[in-house]
PDB file of C-alpha atoms in Angstrom:
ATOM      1  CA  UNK A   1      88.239  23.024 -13.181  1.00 52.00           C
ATOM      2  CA  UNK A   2      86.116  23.532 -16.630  1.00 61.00           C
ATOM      3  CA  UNK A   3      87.436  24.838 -19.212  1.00 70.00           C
ATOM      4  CA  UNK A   4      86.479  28.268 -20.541  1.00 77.00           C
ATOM      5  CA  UNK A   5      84.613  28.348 -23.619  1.00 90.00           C
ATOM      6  CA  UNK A   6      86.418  28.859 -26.879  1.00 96.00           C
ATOM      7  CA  UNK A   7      87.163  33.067 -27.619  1.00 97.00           C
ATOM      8  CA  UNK A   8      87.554  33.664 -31.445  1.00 98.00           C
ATOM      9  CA  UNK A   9      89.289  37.543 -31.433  1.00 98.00           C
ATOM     10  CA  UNK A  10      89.854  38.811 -34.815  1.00 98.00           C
ATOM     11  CA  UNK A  11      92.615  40.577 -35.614  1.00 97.00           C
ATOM     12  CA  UNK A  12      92.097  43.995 -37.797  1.00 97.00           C
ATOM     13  CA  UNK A  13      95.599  43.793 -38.627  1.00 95.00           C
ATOM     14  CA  UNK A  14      94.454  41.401 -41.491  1.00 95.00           C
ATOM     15  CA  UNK A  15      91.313  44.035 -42.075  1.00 97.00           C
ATOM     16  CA  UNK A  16      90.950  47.045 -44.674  1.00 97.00           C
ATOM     17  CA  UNK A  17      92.556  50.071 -42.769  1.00 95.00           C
ATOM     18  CA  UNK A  18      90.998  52.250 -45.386  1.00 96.00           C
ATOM     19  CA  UNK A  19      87.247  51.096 -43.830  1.00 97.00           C
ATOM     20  CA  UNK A  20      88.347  50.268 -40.759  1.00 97.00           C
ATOM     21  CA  UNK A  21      85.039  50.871 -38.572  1.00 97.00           C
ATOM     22  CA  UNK A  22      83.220  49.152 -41.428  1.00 97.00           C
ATOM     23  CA  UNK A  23      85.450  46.316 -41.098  1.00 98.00           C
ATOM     24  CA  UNK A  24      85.171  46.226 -37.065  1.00 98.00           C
ATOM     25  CA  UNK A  25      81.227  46.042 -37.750  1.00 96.00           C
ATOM     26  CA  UNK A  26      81.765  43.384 -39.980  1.00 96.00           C
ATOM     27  CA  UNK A  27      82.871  41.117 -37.277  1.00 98.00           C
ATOM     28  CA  UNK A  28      80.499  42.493 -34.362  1.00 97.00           C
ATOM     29  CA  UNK A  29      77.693  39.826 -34.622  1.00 96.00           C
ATOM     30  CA  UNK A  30      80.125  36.719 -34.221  1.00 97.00           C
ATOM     31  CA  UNK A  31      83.417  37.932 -32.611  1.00 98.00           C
ATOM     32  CA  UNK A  32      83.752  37.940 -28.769  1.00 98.00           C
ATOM     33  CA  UNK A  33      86.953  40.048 -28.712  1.00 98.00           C
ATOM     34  CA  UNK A  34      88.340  42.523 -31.099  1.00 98.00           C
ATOM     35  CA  UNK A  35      92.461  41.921 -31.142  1.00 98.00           C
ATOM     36  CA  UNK A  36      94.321  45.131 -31.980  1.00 98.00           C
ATOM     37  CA  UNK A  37      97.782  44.921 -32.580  1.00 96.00           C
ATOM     38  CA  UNK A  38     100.036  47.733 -31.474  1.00 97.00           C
ATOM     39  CA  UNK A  39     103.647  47.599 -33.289  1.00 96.00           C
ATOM     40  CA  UNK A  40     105.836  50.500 -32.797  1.00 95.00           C
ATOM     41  CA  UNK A  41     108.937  49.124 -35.443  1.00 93.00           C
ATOM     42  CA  UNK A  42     111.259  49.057 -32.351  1.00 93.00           C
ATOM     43  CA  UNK A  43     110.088  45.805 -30.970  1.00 93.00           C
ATOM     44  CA  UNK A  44     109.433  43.676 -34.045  1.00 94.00           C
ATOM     45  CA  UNK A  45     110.030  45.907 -37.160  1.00 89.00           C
ATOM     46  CA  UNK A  46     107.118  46.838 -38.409  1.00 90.00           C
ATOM     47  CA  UNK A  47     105.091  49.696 -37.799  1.00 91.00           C
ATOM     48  CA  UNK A  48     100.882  49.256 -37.370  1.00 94.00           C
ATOM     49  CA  UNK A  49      98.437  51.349 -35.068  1.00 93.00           C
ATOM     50  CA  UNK A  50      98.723  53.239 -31.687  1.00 95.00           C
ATOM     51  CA  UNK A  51      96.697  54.777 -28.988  1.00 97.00           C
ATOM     52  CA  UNK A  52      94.764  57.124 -31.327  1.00 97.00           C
ATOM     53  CA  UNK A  53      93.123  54.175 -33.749  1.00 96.00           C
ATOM     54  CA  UNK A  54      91.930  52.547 -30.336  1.00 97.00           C
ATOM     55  CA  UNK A  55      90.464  55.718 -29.208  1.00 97.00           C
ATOM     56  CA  UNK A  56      88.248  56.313 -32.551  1.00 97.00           C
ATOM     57  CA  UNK A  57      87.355  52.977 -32.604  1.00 97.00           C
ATOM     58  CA  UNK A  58      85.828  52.608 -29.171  1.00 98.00           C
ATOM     59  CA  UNK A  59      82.367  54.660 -29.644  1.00 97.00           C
ATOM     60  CA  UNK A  60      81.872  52.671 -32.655  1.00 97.00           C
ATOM     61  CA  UNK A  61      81.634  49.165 -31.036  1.00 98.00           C
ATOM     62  CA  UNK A  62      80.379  47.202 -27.701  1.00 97.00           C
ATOM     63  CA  UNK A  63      83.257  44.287 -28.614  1.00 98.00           C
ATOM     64  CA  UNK A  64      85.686  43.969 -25.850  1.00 98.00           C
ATOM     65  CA  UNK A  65      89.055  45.047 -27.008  1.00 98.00           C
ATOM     66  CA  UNK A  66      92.291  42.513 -27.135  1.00 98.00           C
ATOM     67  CA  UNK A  67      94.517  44.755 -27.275  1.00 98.00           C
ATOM     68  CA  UNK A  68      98.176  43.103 -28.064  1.00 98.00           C
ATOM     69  CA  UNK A  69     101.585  45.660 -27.220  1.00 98.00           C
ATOM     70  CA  UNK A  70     104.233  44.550 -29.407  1.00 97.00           C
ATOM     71  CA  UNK A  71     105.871  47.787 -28.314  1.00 97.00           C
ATOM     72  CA  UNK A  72     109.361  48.703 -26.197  1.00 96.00           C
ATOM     73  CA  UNK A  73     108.633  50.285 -22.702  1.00 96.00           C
ATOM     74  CA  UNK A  74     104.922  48.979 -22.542  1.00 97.00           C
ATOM     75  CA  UNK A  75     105.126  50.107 -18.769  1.00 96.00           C
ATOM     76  CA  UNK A  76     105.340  53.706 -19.943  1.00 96.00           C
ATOM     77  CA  UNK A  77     102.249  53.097 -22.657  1.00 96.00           C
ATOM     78  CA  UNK A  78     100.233  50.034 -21.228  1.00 98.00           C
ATOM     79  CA  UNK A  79      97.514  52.156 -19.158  1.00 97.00           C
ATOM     80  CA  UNK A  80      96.781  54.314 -21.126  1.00 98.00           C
ATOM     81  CA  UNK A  81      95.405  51.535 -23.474  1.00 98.00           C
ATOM     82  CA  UNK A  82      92.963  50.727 -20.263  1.00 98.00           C
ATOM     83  CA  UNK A  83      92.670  54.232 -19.736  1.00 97.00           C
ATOM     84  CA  UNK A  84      91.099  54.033 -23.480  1.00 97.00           C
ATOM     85  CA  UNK A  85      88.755  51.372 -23.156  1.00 97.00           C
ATOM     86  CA  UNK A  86      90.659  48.183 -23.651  1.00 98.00           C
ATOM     87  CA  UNK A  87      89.298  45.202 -21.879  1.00 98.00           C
ATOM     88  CA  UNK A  88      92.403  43.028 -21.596  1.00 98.00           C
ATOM     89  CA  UNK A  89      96.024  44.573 -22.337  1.00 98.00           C
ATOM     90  CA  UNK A  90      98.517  42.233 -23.156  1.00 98.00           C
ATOM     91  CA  UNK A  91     102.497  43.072 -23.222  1.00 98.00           C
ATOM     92  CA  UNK A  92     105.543  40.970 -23.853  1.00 98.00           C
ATOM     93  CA  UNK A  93     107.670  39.605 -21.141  1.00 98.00           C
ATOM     94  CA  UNK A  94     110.515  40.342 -23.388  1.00 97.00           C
ATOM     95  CA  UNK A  95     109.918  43.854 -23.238  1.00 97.00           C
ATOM     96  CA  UNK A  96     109.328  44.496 -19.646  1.00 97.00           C
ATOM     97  CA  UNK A  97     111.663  43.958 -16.293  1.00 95.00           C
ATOM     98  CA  UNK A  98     108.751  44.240 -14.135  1.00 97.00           C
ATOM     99  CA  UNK A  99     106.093  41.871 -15.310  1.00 98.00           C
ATOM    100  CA  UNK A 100     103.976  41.468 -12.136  1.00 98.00           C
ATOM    101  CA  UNK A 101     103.961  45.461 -11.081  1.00 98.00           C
ATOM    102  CA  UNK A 102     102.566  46.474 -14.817  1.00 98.00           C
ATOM    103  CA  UNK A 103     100.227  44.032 -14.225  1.00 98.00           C
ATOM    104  CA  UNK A 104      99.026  45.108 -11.062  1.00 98.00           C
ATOM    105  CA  UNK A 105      98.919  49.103 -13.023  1.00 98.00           C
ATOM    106  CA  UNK A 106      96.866  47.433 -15.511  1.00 98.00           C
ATOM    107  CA  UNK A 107      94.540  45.830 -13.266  1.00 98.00           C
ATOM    108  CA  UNK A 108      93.973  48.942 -11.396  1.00 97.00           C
ATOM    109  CA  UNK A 109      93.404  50.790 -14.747  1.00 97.00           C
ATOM    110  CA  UNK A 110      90.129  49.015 -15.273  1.00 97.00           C
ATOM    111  CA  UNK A 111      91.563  46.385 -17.792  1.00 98.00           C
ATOM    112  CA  UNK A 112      92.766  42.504 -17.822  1.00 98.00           C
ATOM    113  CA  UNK A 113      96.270  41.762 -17.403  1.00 98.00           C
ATOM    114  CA  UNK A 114      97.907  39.987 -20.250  1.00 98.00           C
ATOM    115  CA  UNK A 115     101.474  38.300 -20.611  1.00 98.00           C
ATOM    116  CA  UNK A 116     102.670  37.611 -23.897  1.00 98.00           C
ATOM    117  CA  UNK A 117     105.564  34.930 -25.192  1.00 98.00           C
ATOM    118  CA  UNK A 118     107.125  35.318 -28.218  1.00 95.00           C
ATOM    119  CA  UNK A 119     108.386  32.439 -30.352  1.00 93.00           C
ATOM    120  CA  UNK A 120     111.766  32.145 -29.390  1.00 95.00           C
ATOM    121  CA  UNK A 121     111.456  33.053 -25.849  1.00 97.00           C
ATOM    122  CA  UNK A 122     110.765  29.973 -23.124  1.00 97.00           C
ATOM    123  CA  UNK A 123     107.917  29.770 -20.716  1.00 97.00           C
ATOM    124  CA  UNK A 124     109.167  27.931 -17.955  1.00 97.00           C
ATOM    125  CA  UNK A 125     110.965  30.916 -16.284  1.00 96.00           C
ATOM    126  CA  UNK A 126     107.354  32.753 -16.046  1.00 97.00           C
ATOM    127  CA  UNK A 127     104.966  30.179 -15.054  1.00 97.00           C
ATOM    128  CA  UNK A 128     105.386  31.499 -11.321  1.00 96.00           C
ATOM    129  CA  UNK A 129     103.950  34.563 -12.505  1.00 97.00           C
ATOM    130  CA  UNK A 130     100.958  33.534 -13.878  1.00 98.00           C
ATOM    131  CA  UNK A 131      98.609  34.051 -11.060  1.00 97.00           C
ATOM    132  CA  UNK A 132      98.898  37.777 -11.734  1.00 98.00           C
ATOM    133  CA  UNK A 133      97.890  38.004 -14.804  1.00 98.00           C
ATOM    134  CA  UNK A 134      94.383  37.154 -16.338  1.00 98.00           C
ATOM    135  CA  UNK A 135      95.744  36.177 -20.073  1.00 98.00           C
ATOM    136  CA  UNK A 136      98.755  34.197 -21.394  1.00 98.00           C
ATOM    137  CA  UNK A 137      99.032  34.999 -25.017  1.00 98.00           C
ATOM    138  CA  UNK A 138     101.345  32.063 -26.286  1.00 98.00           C
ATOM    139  CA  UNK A 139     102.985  33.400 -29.889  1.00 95.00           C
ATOM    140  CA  UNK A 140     102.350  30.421 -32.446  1.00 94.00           C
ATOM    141  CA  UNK A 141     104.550  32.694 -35.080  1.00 89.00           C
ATOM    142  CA  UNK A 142     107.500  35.279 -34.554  1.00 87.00           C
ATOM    143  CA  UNK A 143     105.449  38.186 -33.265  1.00 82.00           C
ATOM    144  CA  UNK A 144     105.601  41.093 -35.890  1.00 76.00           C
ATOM    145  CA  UNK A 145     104.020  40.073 -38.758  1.00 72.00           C
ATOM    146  CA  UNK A 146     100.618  38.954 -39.977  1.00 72.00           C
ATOM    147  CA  UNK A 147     100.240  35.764 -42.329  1.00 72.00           C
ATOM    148  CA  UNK A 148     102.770  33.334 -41.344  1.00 80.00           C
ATOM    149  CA  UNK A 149     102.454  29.742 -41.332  1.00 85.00           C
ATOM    150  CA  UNK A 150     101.343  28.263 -37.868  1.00 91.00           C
ATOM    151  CA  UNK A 151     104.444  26.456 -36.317  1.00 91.00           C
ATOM    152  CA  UNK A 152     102.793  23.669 -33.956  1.00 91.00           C
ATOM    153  CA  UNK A 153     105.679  22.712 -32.166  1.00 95.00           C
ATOM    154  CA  UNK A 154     104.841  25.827 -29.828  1.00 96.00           C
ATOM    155  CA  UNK A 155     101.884  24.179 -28.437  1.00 97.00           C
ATOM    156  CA  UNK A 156     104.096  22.843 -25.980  1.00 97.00           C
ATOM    157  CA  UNK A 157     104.572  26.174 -24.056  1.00 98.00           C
ATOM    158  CA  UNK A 158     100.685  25.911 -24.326  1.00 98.00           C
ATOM    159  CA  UNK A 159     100.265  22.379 -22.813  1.00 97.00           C
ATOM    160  CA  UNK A 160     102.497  23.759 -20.368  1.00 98.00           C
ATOM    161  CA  UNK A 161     100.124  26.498 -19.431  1.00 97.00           C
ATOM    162  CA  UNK A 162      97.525  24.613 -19.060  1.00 96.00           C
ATOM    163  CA  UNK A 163      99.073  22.272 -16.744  1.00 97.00           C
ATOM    164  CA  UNK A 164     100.246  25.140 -14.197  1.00 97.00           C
ATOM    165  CA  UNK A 165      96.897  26.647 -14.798  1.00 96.00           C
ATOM    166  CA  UNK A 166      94.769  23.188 -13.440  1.00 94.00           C
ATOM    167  CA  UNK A 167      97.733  22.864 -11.090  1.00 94.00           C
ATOM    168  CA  UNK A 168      97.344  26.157  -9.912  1.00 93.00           C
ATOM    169  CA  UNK A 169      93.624  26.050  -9.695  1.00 92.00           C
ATOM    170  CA  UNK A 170      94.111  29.578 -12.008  1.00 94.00           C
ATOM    171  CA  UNK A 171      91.574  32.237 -14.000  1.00 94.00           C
ATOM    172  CA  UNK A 172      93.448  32.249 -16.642  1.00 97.00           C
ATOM    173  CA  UNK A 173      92.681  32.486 -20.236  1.00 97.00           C
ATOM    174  CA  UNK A 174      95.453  30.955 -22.842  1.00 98.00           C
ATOM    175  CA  UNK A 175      95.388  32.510 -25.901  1.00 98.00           C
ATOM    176  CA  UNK A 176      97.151  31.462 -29.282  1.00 98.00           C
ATOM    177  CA  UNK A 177      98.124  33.890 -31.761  1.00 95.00           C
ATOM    178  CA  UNK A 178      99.628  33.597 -35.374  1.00 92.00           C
ATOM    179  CA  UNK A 179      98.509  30.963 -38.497  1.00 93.00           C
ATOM    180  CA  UNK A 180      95.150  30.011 -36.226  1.00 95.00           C
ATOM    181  CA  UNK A 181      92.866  28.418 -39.331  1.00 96.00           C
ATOM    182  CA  UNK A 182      90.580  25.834 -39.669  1.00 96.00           C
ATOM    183  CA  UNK A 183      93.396  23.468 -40.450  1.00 94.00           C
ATOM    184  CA  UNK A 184      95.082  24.547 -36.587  1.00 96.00           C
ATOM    185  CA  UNK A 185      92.452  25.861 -34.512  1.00 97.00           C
ATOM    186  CA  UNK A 186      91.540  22.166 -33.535  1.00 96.00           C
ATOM    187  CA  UNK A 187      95.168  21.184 -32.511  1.00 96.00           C
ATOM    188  CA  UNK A 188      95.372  24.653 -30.202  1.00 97.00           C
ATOM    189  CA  UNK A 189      92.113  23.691 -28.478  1.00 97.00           C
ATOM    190  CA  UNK A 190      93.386  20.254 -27.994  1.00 96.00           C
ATOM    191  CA  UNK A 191      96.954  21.612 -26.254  1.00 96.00           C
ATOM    192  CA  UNK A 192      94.989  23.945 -23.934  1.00 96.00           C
ATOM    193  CA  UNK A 193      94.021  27.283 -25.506  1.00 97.00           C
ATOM    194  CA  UNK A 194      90.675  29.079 -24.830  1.00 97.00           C
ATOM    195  CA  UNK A 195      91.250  32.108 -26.640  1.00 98.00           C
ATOM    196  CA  UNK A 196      92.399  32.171 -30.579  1.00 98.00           C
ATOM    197  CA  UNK A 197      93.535  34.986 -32.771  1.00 97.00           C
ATOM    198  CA  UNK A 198      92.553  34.713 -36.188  1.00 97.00           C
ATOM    199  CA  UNK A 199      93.651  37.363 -38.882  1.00 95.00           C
ATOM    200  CA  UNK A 200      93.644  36.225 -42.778  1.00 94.00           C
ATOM    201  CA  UNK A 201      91.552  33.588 -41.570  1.00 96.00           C
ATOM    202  CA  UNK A 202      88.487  35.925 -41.132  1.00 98.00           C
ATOM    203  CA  UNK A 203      89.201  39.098 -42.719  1.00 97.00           C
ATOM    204  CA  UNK A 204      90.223  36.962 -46.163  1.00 96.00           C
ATOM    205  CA  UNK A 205      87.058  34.913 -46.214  1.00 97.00           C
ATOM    206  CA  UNK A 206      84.640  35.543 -48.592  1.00 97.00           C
ATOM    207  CA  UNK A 207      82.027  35.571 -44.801  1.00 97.00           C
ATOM    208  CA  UNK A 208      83.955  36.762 -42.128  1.00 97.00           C
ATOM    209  CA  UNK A 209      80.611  35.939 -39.608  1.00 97.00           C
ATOM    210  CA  UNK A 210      80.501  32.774 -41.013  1.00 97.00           C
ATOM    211  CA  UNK A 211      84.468  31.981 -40.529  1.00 98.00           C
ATOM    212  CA  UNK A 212      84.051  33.159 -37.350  1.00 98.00           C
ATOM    213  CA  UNK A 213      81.579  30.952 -36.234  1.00 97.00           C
ATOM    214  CA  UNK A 214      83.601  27.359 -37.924  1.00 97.00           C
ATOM    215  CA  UNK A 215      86.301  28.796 -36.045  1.00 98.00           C
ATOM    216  CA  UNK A 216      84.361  28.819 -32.827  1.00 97.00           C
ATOM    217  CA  UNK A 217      82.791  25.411 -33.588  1.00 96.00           C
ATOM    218  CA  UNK A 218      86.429  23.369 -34.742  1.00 96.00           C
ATOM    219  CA  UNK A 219      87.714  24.761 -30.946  1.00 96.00           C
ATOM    220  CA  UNK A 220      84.765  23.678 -29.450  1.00 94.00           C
ATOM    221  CA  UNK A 221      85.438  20.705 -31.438  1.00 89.00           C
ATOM    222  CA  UNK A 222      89.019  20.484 -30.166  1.00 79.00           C
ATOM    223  CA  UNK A 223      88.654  20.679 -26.175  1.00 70.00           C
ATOM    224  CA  UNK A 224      89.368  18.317 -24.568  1.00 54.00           C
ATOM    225  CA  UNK A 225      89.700  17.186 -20.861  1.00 49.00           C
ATOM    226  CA  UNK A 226      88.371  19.021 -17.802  1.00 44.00           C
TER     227      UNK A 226
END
């Protein structure tokens, strides 16, 4: 199998909610998702955006939306997010006793089918049900909070991924979320990840087009293998 090309998603968590549509056009020229991250301060503690935000911002942009449920019940408020527009809908395992079945809800929403691990949780109990979804969004931080520093030993989970993906023969992206930099992208790409949220790291540069776009080229850089 090849390997997808490298997805930068920025993450408006990291953006200026007072401008926020100015601040998704920013990013439009260069970014190939949008990541929107839905905390409800039951889950993880802290409170961000919901359903309405995602709504508004739809007209305003043709990026596909990443849209990442760091919520309690997601079964109860997952479709509606594909109802909205989202293109790929991504929920925590640790959140949800039915994995597979929102999955297939998702799916038959209109959206992508995402399964998310958080830091402290192991993969190995949920590679089996990785042929039903279409993204594995591999926490590189303890989901909750934007700005931490990258902890690499949770690339293994990702090298893990990849191997029951090629085993597999799946479609599946692997995405990477939390501290992804220039200094970390590389090592991500290297362990198996396709798809990379990146916060601070483009809404704090000085050129968010042009971060993107280093971003996407360091990945590039850092694939390697079929």
């Amino acid at each position: 199998m090849t390997r997808p090309s490298p997805i930068v998603a920025p993450s408006i968590l990291a953006a200026d909610f007072a401008h926020l549509a100015d601040e998704v056009r920013l990013v439009e020229p260069e970014a190939d998702w949008l990541h929107i991250d839905v905390m409800d301060n039951h889950f993880v503690p802290n409170l961000t955006i919901g359903l309405p935000v995602v709504q508004s911002l739809r007209p305003i942009t043709q990026l596909p939306f990443d849209v990442h449920l760091m919520i309690d019940e997601p079964r109860r408020w997952a479709p509606a997010y594909a109802d909205a527009g989202a293109y790929n809908v991504t929920f925590h395992v640790e959140a949800c006793d039915n994995p597979v079945a929102l999955a297939k809800d998702l799916r038959a929403a209109g959206a992508k089918a995402g399964l998310a691990i958080d830091r402290d949780t192991p993969i190995e109990p949920y590679l089996d049900l990785l042929p039903s979804f279409d993204t594995l969004l591999v926490m590189t931080i303890k989901a909750g909070f934007g700005g931490q520093r990258f902890l690499p030993e949770l690339l293994e989970k990702v090298r893990q991924a990849r191997t029951a993906r090629e085993s597999g023969h799946l479609e599946l992206r692997i995405e990477v979320d939390g501290g992804i930099a220039d200094d970390t992208i590389e090592q991500a790409a290297q362990a198996g990840a396709d798809a990379f949220v990146a916060g601070t790291a483009v809404y704090g540069a000085d050129d968010p087009a042009a971060a993107i776009r280093r971003l996407r080229a360091l990945a590039a850089s850092g694939v390697v293998g079929p």
